Amino acid sequence: ATPIIETPQSISVITADRIEAIGATNLRDALGYTPSVNISPFGADSRYDWINVRGFDAYSPGYYLDGLPLRNANNLAAWKTENYGTERVELLRGPSSVLYGLGNPGGVVSVVGKRPTAEPIRELQLQVGSNNHRQVAGDFSGALDADGKVLYRLTGVFRDAQLPAGKMADDRTYIAPSLTWKISGDTSLSLSAQVMRSRAGVYQRTRPWAGSLIPSAIGTYIPASLFTGNPNLERFNHDQELFGYQFEHRFNDIFTVRQSARAGRLKLDTAGLQAPNFATINSDNEFDPVNFQNITNTLYAQRESIRAFSMDNQLQADVHSGDWKHKILVGVDHQRTSSEVATSSGSSAPLLNIAAPYYFKGPFEFSGPGTNDATRLTQTGIYLQDQIKWRDAWQLTLGGRYDRAEGSSFSRLDGTRNATSDHKFTKRAGLVYLAPNGWAPYLSYTESFNPTSTFDSVTKQPFKPETGRQYEAGVRYQPPGTKDSYSAAIFDLRRKNYISYDTEFTPKQTGEISVRGLEFEATTQPIPRMNLTAAYSYTPRAIVTASARPAEIGKQATAVSRNQLALWGDYRFLSGIKVGVGARYVGSNYGNGGGAPARVPAYTLIDAMIGYDFERWSLALNVRNLTNRTYIATCNTLSKTCYFGDQRKVVATATYRW
């Protein structure tokens, strides 16, 4: 409950209103107008909300929902969120292990779901759009009793749609009921549940970089419109259920206790194609045109189930003494994730003719099981943080956390068992000066850690956890009496002790990545009824500084553009008409691994909105990638592939509130 201006760390908050205005239908689209965020690290991918923050993957080990982790098991099964059920999205850039435990150094994405309100909400929404998108959604909230002590909320989404190619389904059902009981003025209990069912195909736009980024050996290109998957095979059937509670009790003016817990289950059944490449027909002559007429892919299939439980216990003490104020937070959290995964891969799919594509209808023959594993991860953390304020002008934040993480795996194919046990202490410190005129400069130091399941081939012992550390200096400005916010930050971020592989593919814990950058962000209302959002990132350094493979040193581990800029503005006329337009610019780079044969070109995408509000109705037409620009989002050095980005998406929305 600390105001952002008092927090010594870069934070962006994307509200539900802003998500709706920019036409974001998934989580990664909602983050498209925030600094240092790459929302297309793998181009268009219907399965996941992949994002990179400050040059590092933020999707693994997982996002947070209502303060508790949605822990992914580093396989294809990953928890999903629904934008219509989201109140806001909070993005904390930089390491955040003191409060959130194991994680990557780039940052934490924290989703806050809709919760019961005392003010009645009655909303029905209808959407139609491109790719046969049809959706009905509803949001209802209010009091169940005359005193307003028992509140409810029910949010639901029913979607019938198709993916952009192959006429594959993209259907979803989402129901999220919640209940809040205000037991007294000092005590409350909230219950929440979420059920999501997705039935969909798989849509990716992956190509070999010869024929997409650069011409093939005979000077030809693969058409960007070619779908290299197979609608008769590819599926992504995803089911998840979440059930949790949040309890809070205030003993007096000093002590408050909180407890939150959630249990979840996820099941995934997926199959598809991967690693597309030209099929070599004439191996005696590599320049024979026949070698550039067909695409070959490998098959994969996976079934996975996850069971997860997490709990967080907090005791907060607010202590005042003269000019000094302390907000002391002591906590113990625990999480446990178990997964079962069975995979098949390696078989080749029938060839796909580029000029006259025919999608084989099957049957498809898979190789034997590639893996059949059971894994388990538990983590328990103890943390302490003190926010010390002096004369309401200086705030010093000090925090420390000790974690123990244990993992185990069992292979049902060969009976192999592995176990890991890691522990780590992480620190956080930050200082903010709160000037009376709304300025707030700050300095901070933060750390992160992430256990690894890789074993040292010499000692036969698991490697130590990889770590991250960041120095950051910044300034915020909030003009008194306004909701406007301006921020700027410079940072030096390092990922240390990560696993790199030598030329013999032997793992060694010698990897290090250095990222340095500058960020600007502004959210403002320059005139009544106008909203402006601006985000700029300048990242002159994002390179591997240590690796077991010398060829990687000096190159980028993940694609990071030196310059990235996003601008969005919308205006509401007194007549009820509303208009909005945005631009997202991503500079050029050499792709993941930094070894692309040519620069991945920079691109600019235009988004637009037009709508009309009258009486109880709100109408809007949103278009993302207005000009339907074809662009390569990134390329990958190891697989020598490139990923094309999202095509134009049009959604018309009619909302009725009463």
XYZ file of C-alpha atoms in Angstrom:
658
model
C 0.000 0.000 0.000
C 2.931 2.331 -0.639
C 2.396 5.167 -3.151
C 4.449 4.656 -6.306
C 6.200 8.009 -5.852
C 7.632 6.682 -2.552
C 8.886 3.433 -4.081
C 12.599 3.274 -5.040
C 12.081 1.130 -8.129
C 10.752 1.557 -11.675
C 7.070 0.602 -11.735
C 4.389 0.860 -14.423
C 0.687 0.421 -13.742
C -1.736 -0.352 -16.573
C -5.336 0.096 -15.470
C -8.406 -1.659 -16.871
C -9.467 1.599 -18.564
C -6.144 1.817 -20.359
C -6.271 -1.860 -21.368
C -9.698 -1.236 -22.874
C -8.658 1.987 -24.646
C -5.674 0.456 -26.460
C -7.692 -2.613 -27.476
C -5.469 -5.133 -25.688
C -7.072 -8.586 -25.795
C -4.220 -10.395 -24.009
C -1.665 -9.598 -21.328
C 1.314 -8.959 -23.576
C -0.662 -6.452 -25.666
C -1.531 -4.602 -22.448
C 2.203 -4.086 -21.800
C 2.945 -2.727 -25.273
C 3.129 0.916 -24.128
C 5.571 0.474 -21.240
C 9.348 1.053 -21.354
C 11.962 -1.708 -21.736
C 9.329 -4.324 -22.607
C 9.506 -6.520 -25.715
C 6.056 -8.031 -26.222
C 7.094 -10.099 -29.277
C 10.243 -12.046 -28.347
C 8.869 -14.963 -30.409
C 6.666 -13.019 -32.811
C 3.027 -13.976 -33.175
C 2.303 -16.900 -30.847
C -1.274 -17.774 -29.940
C -0.227 -19.954 -27.008
C 1.614 -17.664 -24.599
C 2.033 -14.132 -23.308
C 5.796 -14.104 -23.874
C 7.499 -10.849 -22.873
C 11.049 -9.740 -22.143
C 11.776 -6.983 -19.617
C 15.127 -5.184 -19.604
C 16.541 -7.916 -21.816
C 15.380 -10.925 -19.777
C 12.471 -13.349 -20.031
C 9.694 -12.400 -17.597
C 7.326 -15.306 -18.362
C 9.450 -17.875 -16.546
C 9.214 -18.776 -13.711
C 5.828 -17.053 -14.016
C 3.640 -14.022 -13.436
C 1.802 -13.141 -10.219
C -1.944 -12.956 -9.685
C -3.243 -11.102 -6.609
C 0.170 -11.268 -4.961
C 0.664 -15.023 -5.307
C 2.766 -16.789 -7.979
C 1.466 -18.515 -11.071
C 4.547 -20.711 -11.175
C 5.373 -22.309 -14.523
C 7.258 -25.606 -14.601
C 9.531 -24.626 -17.544
C 7.567 -26.832 -19.918
C 4.788 -26.007 -22.392
C 2.084 -25.750 -19.725
C 1.827 -22.180 -18.407
C -0.871 -20.365 -16.439
C -2.995 -17.815 -18.288
C -4.773 -14.616 -17.273
C -7.855 -12.956 -18.771
C -7.791 -9.227 -19.552
C -11.524 -8.797 -18.984
C -11.093 -10.141 -15.443
C -8.174 -7.788 -14.708
C -8.398 -4.627 -12.609
C -4.831 -3.561 -13.357
C -1.389 -4.878 -14.293
C 1.667 -3.858 -12.278
C 5.128 -4.174 -13.819
C 8.119 -3.991 -11.449
C 11.287 -3.604 -13.502
C 14.469 -5.072 -12.101
C 15.191 -7.859 -9.562
C 12.454 -8.264 -6.942
C 13.344 -11.378 -4.950
C 13.110 -9.733 -1.514
C 9.309 -9.635 -1.776
C 8.668 -12.210 -4.514
C 11.225 -14.973 -4.038
C 12.788 -16.832 -6.952
C 12.624 -15.035 -10.270
C 14.536 -13.609 -13.201
C 16.370 -10.278 -12.958
C 14.328 -8.424 -15.582
C 11.257 -7.845 -13.437
C 7.920 -9.080 -12.138
C 4.507 -8.874 -13.792
C 1.776 -8.735 -11.159
C -1.861 -8.988 -12.286
C -4.595 -7.753 -9.955
C -7.973 -9.352 -10.608
C -11.394 -7.794 -10.241
C -12.791 -7.971 -6.716
C -16.209 -7.269 -5.159
C -17.287 -3.628 -4.846
C -19.916 -1.973 -2.669
C -21.010 0.150 -5.618
C -23.220 -1.942 -7.932
C -21.742 -2.969 -11.283
C -23.908 -4.392 -14.033
C -22.236 -4.754 -17.398
C -22.791 -6.818 -20.522
C -20.388 -6.695 -23.434
C -20.502 -7.999 -26.990
C -17.504 -8.194 -29.322
C -17.103 -9.088 -32.983
C -13.912 -8.855 -34.965
C -11.439 -10.265 -37.425
C -10.848 -14.015 -37.638
C -14.518 -14.689 -36.834
C -14.048 -13.284 -33.344
C -17.314 -13.368 -31.393
C -17.367 -12.839 -27.655
C -19.902 -12.233 -24.908
C -18.725 -11.028 -21.497
C -20.374 -9.887 -18.292
C -19.309 -8.230 -15.054
C -21.633 -7.984 -12.031
C -20.894 -6.783 -8.500
C -22.624 -5.366 -5.437
C -23.873 -6.132 -1.933
C -25.785 -9.235 -0.926
C -27.138 -7.755 2.312
C -28.642 -4.450 3.378
C -25.633 -3.484 5.520
C -23.136 -3.980 2.698
C -21.013 -6.410 4.702
C -21.192 -9.229 2.155
C -20.142 -8.270 -1.368
C -19.999 -10.371 -4.507
C -18.575 -10.188 -8.006
C -19.088 -12.445 -10.991
C -17.089 -12.010 -14.199
C -17.426 -14.214 -17.243
C -16.200 -14.479 -20.842
C -17.439 -16.756 -23.620
C -15.423 -16.541 -26.839
C -15.959 -18.258 -30.191
C -13.171 -17.315 -32.584
C -10.591 -18.575 -35.036
C -6.851 -18.131 -35.345
C -5.503 -16.063 -38.255
C -4.659 -19.146 -40.359
C -5.959 -22.646 -40.973
C -9.491 -21.948 -39.680
C -8.341 -23.341 -36.324
C -10.436 -22.602 -33.247
C -9.497 -20.000 -30.669
C -12.295 -20.563 -28.142
C -12.316 -19.722 -24.449
C -14.653 -19.938 -21.480
C -13.741 -17.965 -18.344
C -15.777 -17.682 -15.127
C -14.473 -15.892 -12.023
C -16.746 -15.557 -8.953
C -15.548 -13.849 -5.769
C -17.018 -12.967 -2.391
C -15.913 -10.515 0.324
C -17.177 -10.637 3.901
C -16.485 -7.518 5.984
C -16.623 -9.274 9.313
C -15.970 -6.010 11.155
C -14.318 -2.677 10.526
C -10.962 -4.332 11.202
C -11.458 -7.796 9.725
C -12.269 -9.021 6.213
C -12.227 -12.297 4.321
C -12.308 -12.622 0.522
C -12.868 -15.834 -1.403
C -12.127 -16.135 -5.109
C -12.244 -18.771 -7.816
C -11.407 -18.916 -11.492
C -12.157 -21.508 -14.141
C -10.783 -21.234 -17.664
C -11.234 -23.585 -20.615
C -9.396 -22.965 -23.897
C -9.828 -24.993 -27.061
C -7.532 -23.763 -29.784
C -5.032 -24.602 -32.473
C -1.479 -23.282 -32.620
C -0.592 -20.198 -34.628
C 3.033 -19.191 -35.081
C 4.839 -17.362 -37.877
C 8.224 -19.080 -37.762
C 10.534 -19.255 -40.794
C 14.160 -20.180 -41.524
C 16.103 -16.921 -41.655
C 17.346 -17.855 -45.139
C 14.236 -17.022 -47.120
C 12.842 -14.505 -44.621
C 15.512 -12.193 -43.160
C 17.902 -12.815 -46.054
C 17.294 -14.498 -49.420
C 17.856 -18.214 -49.769
C 20.988 -19.518 -51.446
C 19.314 -19.065 -54.842
C 17.862 -15.640 -53.998
C 14.252 -16.610 -53.189
C 11.990 -15.680 -50.256
C 9.226 -17.607 -48.507
C 5.941 -15.635 -48.720
C 5.177 -13.992 -45.380
C 1.559 -15.137 -45.746
C 2.485 -18.836 -45.878
C 1.238 -20.792 -42.869
C 3.984 -23.321 -42.091
C 1.955 -25.232 -39.488
C -0.782 -27.786 -40.070
C -4.400 -27.152 -38.997
C -5.135 -30.878 -39.067
C -2.583 -31.564 -36.351
C -1.972 -28.536 -34.199
C -3.940 -28.135 -31.004
C -3.594 -26.319 -27.695
C -6.239 -27.484 -25.248
C -5.727 -25.740 -21.928
C -7.774 -26.093 -18.703
C -7.056 -24.355 -15.410
C -8.806 -23.838 -12.078
C -7.741 -21.530 -9.248
C -9.279 -21.281 -5.761
C -8.034 -18.945 -3.060
C -8.714 -16.612 -0.156
C -7.367 -13.406 1.383
C -7.754 -12.657 5.085
C -6.843 -9.424 6.873
C -7.213 -8.357 10.491
C -6.136 -5.107 12.096
C -5.424 -5.529 15.808
C -4.892 -1.830 16.548
C -3.234 1.252 15.070
C 0.094 -0.582 14.966
C -0.352 -4.230 14.002
C -2.080 -5.754 10.977
C -1.929 -9.397 9.941
C -2.687 -10.809 6.477
C -2.835 -14.266 5.007
C -3.515 -15.265 1.418
C -3.488 -18.708 -0.130
C -4.398 -20.292 -3.447
C -4.555 -23.785 -4.911
C -4.619 -24.472 -8.626
C -4.708 -27.164 -11.244
C -3.709 -26.960 -14.905
C -3.979 -29.504 -17.712
C -2.549 -29.153 -21.203
C -2.874 -31.297 -24.303
C -0.916 -29.892 -27.233
C 0.627 -30.982 -30.511
C 2.216 -29.144 -33.388
C 5.125 -28.536 -35.720
C 8.463 -26.891 -35.009
C 11.859 -26.071 -36.544
C 10.705 -25.265 -40.117
C 13.422 -25.398 -42.764
C 13.921 -25.941 -46.459
C 13.714 -29.629 -47.415
C 16.841 -30.862 -49.178
C 15.750 -32.982 -52.143
C 19.006 -32.982 -54.133
C 21.893 -33.332 -51.685
C 24.416 -33.443 -54.518
C 23.703 -29.848 -55.572
C 22.838 -27.423 -52.792
C 21.909 -24.734 -55.341
C 19.342 -26.886 -57.119
C 16.040 -24.922 -57.033
C 14.234 -28.095 -55.974
C 15.895 -27.710 -52.543
C 13.988 -24.452 -51.974
C 10.490 -25.511 -52.952
C 9.369 -27.358 -49.803
C 9.281 -26.828 -46.040
C 10.037 -29.610 -43.576
C 9.031 -29.628 -39.894
C 9.409 -31.932 -36.918
C 6.429 -33.151 -34.914
C 5.919 -32.694 -31.192
C 3.154 -33.607 -28.775
C 2.842 -33.117 -25.038
C 0.431 -33.826 -22.229
C 1.052 -32.106 -18.940
C -0.685 -31.540 -15.651
C 0.302 -29.162 -12.851
C -0.894 -28.893 -9.277
C 0.168 -25.820 -7.341
C -0.298 -24.346 -3.895
C 0.992 -21.052 -2.519
C 0.550 -19.167 0.743
C 1.807 -15.823 2.043
C 1.645 -14.703 5.693
C 2.391 -11.095 6.650
C 2.612 -9.071 9.829
C 2.784 -5.301 9.400
C 3.689 -2.854 12.132
C 3.208 0.905 11.695
C 5.330 2.646 14.321
C 5.519 6.424 14.874
C 8.042 8.230 17.049
C 8.479 11.975 16.706
C 9.659 12.778 13.161
C 10.179 9.086 12.387
C 7.733 6.571 10.904
C 8.384 2.878 10.366
C 6.324 0.528 8.222
C 7.761 -2.872 9.145
C 6.742 -5.936 7.149
C 7.593 -9.467 8.279
C 6.492 -12.383 6.151
C 6.730 -16.105 5.513
C 5.600 -17.532 2.200
C 5.519 -21.040 0.813
C 4.822 -22.469 -2.611
C 4.674 -25.984 -3.961
C 4.351 -27.088 -7.587
C 4.047 -30.654 -8.893
C 3.940 -31.524 -12.581
C 3.540 -34.590 -14.747
C 4.718 -34.320 -18.351
C 4.884 -36.791 -21.236
C 6.293 -35.719 -24.596
C 6.858 -37.150 -28.042
C 8.998 -35.480 -30.685
C 11.533 -36.030 -33.396
C 9.451 -37.416 -36.258
C 9.305 -35.419 -39.475
C 6.023 -34.147 -40.865
C 5.122 -34.486 -44.550
C 6.679 -31.787 -46.725
C 4.799 -28.548 -47.348
C 5.019 -27.171 -50.887
C 5.645 -23.413 -50.705
C 3.998 -22.528 -54.012
C 0.983 -24.851 -53.611
C 0.608 -25.697 -49.907
C -1.343 -28.840 -49.092
C -1.881 -29.598 -45.427
C -1.568 -33.313 -44.779
C -4.648 -34.680 -43.040
C -2.943 -37.558 -41.287
C -2.505 -39.889 -39.661
C 0.669 -38.428 -38.152
C 3.262 -40.851 -36.823
C 5.115 -39.775 -33.699
C 8.282 -41.259 -32.318
C 8.212 -42.987 -28.959
C 7.905 -40.983 -25.741
C 10.714 -38.466 -25.470
C 10.113 -37.845 -21.779
C 7.755 -39.046 -19.105
C 8.712 -37.135 -15.988
C 7.310 -36.171 -12.620
C 8.813 -33.062 -11.029
C 8.263 -31.193 -7.799
C 9.445 -27.781 -6.590
C 8.955 -26.297 -3.139
C 10.116 -22.925 -1.876
C 9.860 -21.353 1.558
C 10.942 -17.785 2.165
C 11.249 -15.518 5.192
C 11.430 -11.799 4.519
C 11.744 -8.565 6.471
C 11.344 -5.025 5.173
C 11.353 -1.659 6.924
C 10.212 1.530 5.225
C 11.643 4.336 7.332
C 10.284 7.861 6.780
C 11.768 10.984 8.358
C 9.795 14.237 8.463
C 7.698 13.031 5.505
C 10.605 14.031 3.256
C 13.076 11.137 3.268
C 12.166 7.473 2.952
C 14.680 4.668 3.341
C 13.639 1.140 2.392
C 15.695 -1.788 3.705
C 14.798 -5.400 3.077
C 16.229 -8.897 3.293
C 14.966 -12.357 2.503
C 16.149 -15.920 3.018
C 14.809 -18.667 0.735
C 15.179 -22.393 0.568
C 14.113 -24.124 -2.638
C 14.047 -27.881 -3.166
C 13.369 -29.730 -6.392
C 13.083 -33.338 -7.446
C 12.448 -35.178 -10.700
C 11.686 -38.787 -11.593
C 11.824 -40.299 -15.075
C 9.305 -43.056 -15.645
C 11.237 -44.135 -18.740
C 14.529 -45.092 -17.101
C 13.844 -44.708 -13.377
C 16.323 -41.852 -12.963
C 15.868 -39.655 -9.915
C 17.429 -36.251 -9.308
C 17.144 -33.901 -6.374
C 18.311 -30.341 -5.804
C 18.412 -28.141 -2.731
C 19.276 -24.449 -2.859
C 19.221 -21.584 -0.415
C 19.879 -17.902 -0.928
C 19.809 -14.593 0.949
C 18.830 -11.534 -1.110
C 18.867 -7.850 -0.209
C 17.140 -4.627 -1.164
C 17.859 -0.999 -0.280
C 16.462 2.258 -1.592
C 16.353 5.930 -0.674
C 13.730 8.459 -1.859
C 13.559 12.201 -1.266
C 10.000 13.568 -1.368
C 10.152 17.263 -2.296
C 7.122 19.463 -1.543
C 6.792 20.445 -5.224
C 6.142 16.859 -6.363
C 9.669 15.779 -7.314
C 11.041 12.509 -5.920
C 14.600 11.441 -6.821
C 15.678 7.993 -5.642
C 18.531 5.474 -5.530
C 18.150 1.715 -5.137
C 19.918 -1.630 -5.063
C 18.034 -4.910 -5.593
C 18.852 -8.606 -6.031
C 17.243 -11.767 -7.413
C 17.934 -15.485 -7.475
C 16.678 -18.401 -9.546
C 17.484 -22.076 -8.806
C 18.649 -24.325 -11.626
C 18.011 -28.024 -12.175
C 21.210 -28.495 -14.244
C 23.942 -30.741 -12.808
C 27.702 -30.285 -12.975
C 29.017 -33.101 -15.177
C 32.234 -33.298 -13.112
C 31.011 -33.144 -9.513
C 27.570 -34.661 -10.284
C 26.121 -31.981 -7.997
C 23.507 -29.391 -8.975
C 24.790 -25.947 -9.818
C 24.188 -23.067 -7.429
C 21.269 -20.683 -8.096
C 21.876 -18.002 -10.677
C 21.638 -14.481 -9.321
C 20.871 -10.955 -10.440
C 21.725 -7.541 -9.066
C 20.800 -4.034 -10.110
C 21.795 -0.464 -9.298
C 19.185 2.116 -10.283
C 18.902 5.891 -9.999
C 15.782 7.747 -11.015
C 13.410 10.624 -10.473
C 9.627 10.891 -10.466
C 7.483 13.966 -10.740
C 3.816 14.226 -9.812
C 2.485 17.797 -10.050
C 0.535 18.569 -6.863
C -3.209 18.224 -7.254
C -2.995 16.066 -10.409
C -2.838 12.392 -11.327
C -0.074 13.086 -13.861
C 3.103 11.069 -13.451
C 6.540 11.455 -15.030
C 9.542 9.240 -14.395
C 13.102 8.705 -15.611
C 15.590 6.033 -14.555
C 19.050 4.738 -15.377
C 20.068 1.229 -14.376
C 22.959 -1.220 -14.364
C 21.658 -4.801 -14.300
C 23.639 -8.048 -14.236
C 22.581 -11.658 -14.478
C 25.306 -13.803 -12.910
C 26.136 -17.506 -12.553
C 23.789 -18.620 -15.297
C 24.479 -21.898 -17.099
C 26.382 -21.644 -20.381
C 27.608 -24.492 -22.581
C 31.066 -24.919 -24.101
C 31.774 -26.174 -27.624
C 31.317 -29.768 -26.399
C 27.916 -28.806 -24.915
C 29.196 -29.326 -21.390
C 27.355 -27.073 -18.899
C 29.394 -24.617 -16.862
C 28.242 -21.999 -14.375
C 30.291 -19.174 -15.856
C 27.685 -17.087 -17.661
C 27.112 -13.393 -17.057
C 24.998 -10.804 -18.888
C 25.251 -7.043 -18.482
C 22.409 -4.646 -19.341
C 22.543 -0.878 -18.942
C 19.850 1.516 -19.991
C 17.808 4.658 -19.651
C 13.996 4.842 -19.423
C 11.373 7.565 -19.589
C 7.664 7.172 -18.896
C 4.794 9.652 -18.663
C 1.066 9.309 -18.086
C -0.691 12.656 -18.158
C -3.917 14.528 -18.852
C -2.707 17.751 -20.528
C -6.277 18.990 -21.003
C -9.625 17.732 -19.709
C -10.803 14.453 -21.287
C -7.413 13.733 -22.909
C -5.027 10.950 -21.845
C -1.433 10.693 -23.048
C 1.027 7.875 -22.432
C 4.665 7.924 -23.514
C 7.431 5.370 -22.958
C 11.012 5.463 -24.238
C 13.889 3.036 -23.656
C 17.527 3.520 -24.578
C 19.616 0.376 -24.034
C 23.169 0.861 -25.301
C 24.485 -2.256 -23.559
C 22.887 -5.721 -23.386
C 25.650 -8.251 -23.914
C 27.112 -11.507 -22.658
C 30.217 -10.653 -20.630
C 31.183 -14.193 -19.564
C 30.403 -17.578 -21.100
C 31.826 -21.081 -21.471
C 31.567 -20.485 -25.219
C 33.857 -17.550 -26.144
C 31.947 -16.854 -29.378
C 28.959 -15.652 -27.297
C 30.908 -12.985 -25.417
C 30.108 -9.483 -26.595
C 26.838 -10.542 -28.216
C 23.261 -10.274 -27.010
C 21.679 -13.255 -25.277
C 18.163 -12.032 -26.098
C 17.271 -9.485 -28.750
C 17.372 -5.984 -27.265
C 16.889 -2.927 -29.461
C 18.949 0.134 -28.625
C 15.907 2.386 -29.046
C 12.255 1.657 -28.333
C 9.443 4.228 -28.238
C 5.683 4.001 -27.636
C 3.109 6.825 -27.663
C -0.646 6.646 -27.070
C -3.227 9.414 -26.853
C -7.021 9.432 -26.655
C -9.575 12.233 -26.409
C -13.244 12.226 -25.476
C -15.453 14.946 -26.976
C -18.409 16.424 -25.106
C -20.643 14.880 -27.754
C -19.619 11.390 -26.572
C -17.314 10.622 -29.497
C -13.891 9.308 -28.513
C -10.789 8.787 -30.621
C -7.366 7.359 -29.911
C -4.160 6.635 -31.780
C -0.857 5.044 -30.787
C 2.495 4.218 -32.314
C 4.990 1.559 -31.206
C 8.546 1.758 -32.545
C 11.102 -1.028 -32.046
C 14.660 -0.492 -33.288
C 16.814 -2.960 -35.165
C 18.975 -5.673 -33.576
C 20.794 -8.906 -34.410
C 18.280 -11.238 -32.761
C 18.522 -13.693 -29.884
C 22.150 -14.729 -29.575
C 23.258 -11.726 -31.623
C 24.266 -13.894 -34.586
C 21.675 -13.105 -37.257
C 23.293 -12.766 -40.728
C 21.755 -9.287 -41.086
C 20.098 -6.740 -38.850
C 16.492 -7.507 -37.979
C 14.873 -4.343 -39.403
C 13.259 -1.742 -37.156
C 9.492 -1.394 -37.380
C 6.691 0.953 -36.339
C 3.133 -0.239 -35.680
C 0.067 1.997 -35.527
C -2.942 1.295 -33.279
C -6.202 3.232 -33.416
C -9.553 3.526 -31.655
C -12.804 5.315 -32.409
C -15.936 5.096 -30.296
C -19.087 6.712 -29.020
C -20.513 6.852 -25.480
C -24.197 7.661 -25.011
C -26.685 6.989 -22.256
C -25.796 3.526 -20.914
C -23.961 2.396 -24.042
C -20.292 2.481 -24.932
C -19.260 1.608 -28.494
C -15.656 1.217 -29.674
C -13.741 0.002 -32.718
C -10.107 -0.930 -32.014
C -7.516 -1.752 -34.663
C -4.054 -2.982 -33.778
C -1.382 -2.810 -36.491
C -3.660 -0.506 -38.466
C -1.616 -0.640 -41.684
C -1.281 -4.451 -41.478
C 2.480 -4.118 -41.658
C 4.469 -7.288 -42.266
C 7.518 -7.320 -40.018
C 10.029 -9.681 -38.470
C 9.789 -9.426 -34.693
C 13.084 -11.216 -33.983
C 15.396 -14.024 -35.098
C 17.147 -16.828 -33.221
C 20.833 -17.660 -33.685
C 20.793 -21.289 -32.513
C 17.829 -22.452 -34.592
C 18.537 -20.026 -37.487
C 14.882 -19.083 -37.551
C 12.943 -15.809 -37.609
C 9.552 -14.919 -36.171
C 7.088 -12.662 -37.953
C 4.924 -10.415 -35.795
C 1.163 -10.078 -35.351
C -1.030 -9.129 -38.276
C -3.801 -6.525 -38.179
C -6.505 -7.251 -35.624
C -9.892 -5.509 -35.619
C -12.371 -5.737 -32.730
C -15.709 -3.908 -32.385
C -17.086 -3.715 -28.832
C -20.535 -2.758 -27.547
C -20.902 -2.406 -23.768
C -24.156 -1.808 -21.894
C -24.104 -0.745 -18.222
C -27.050 -0.252 -15.901
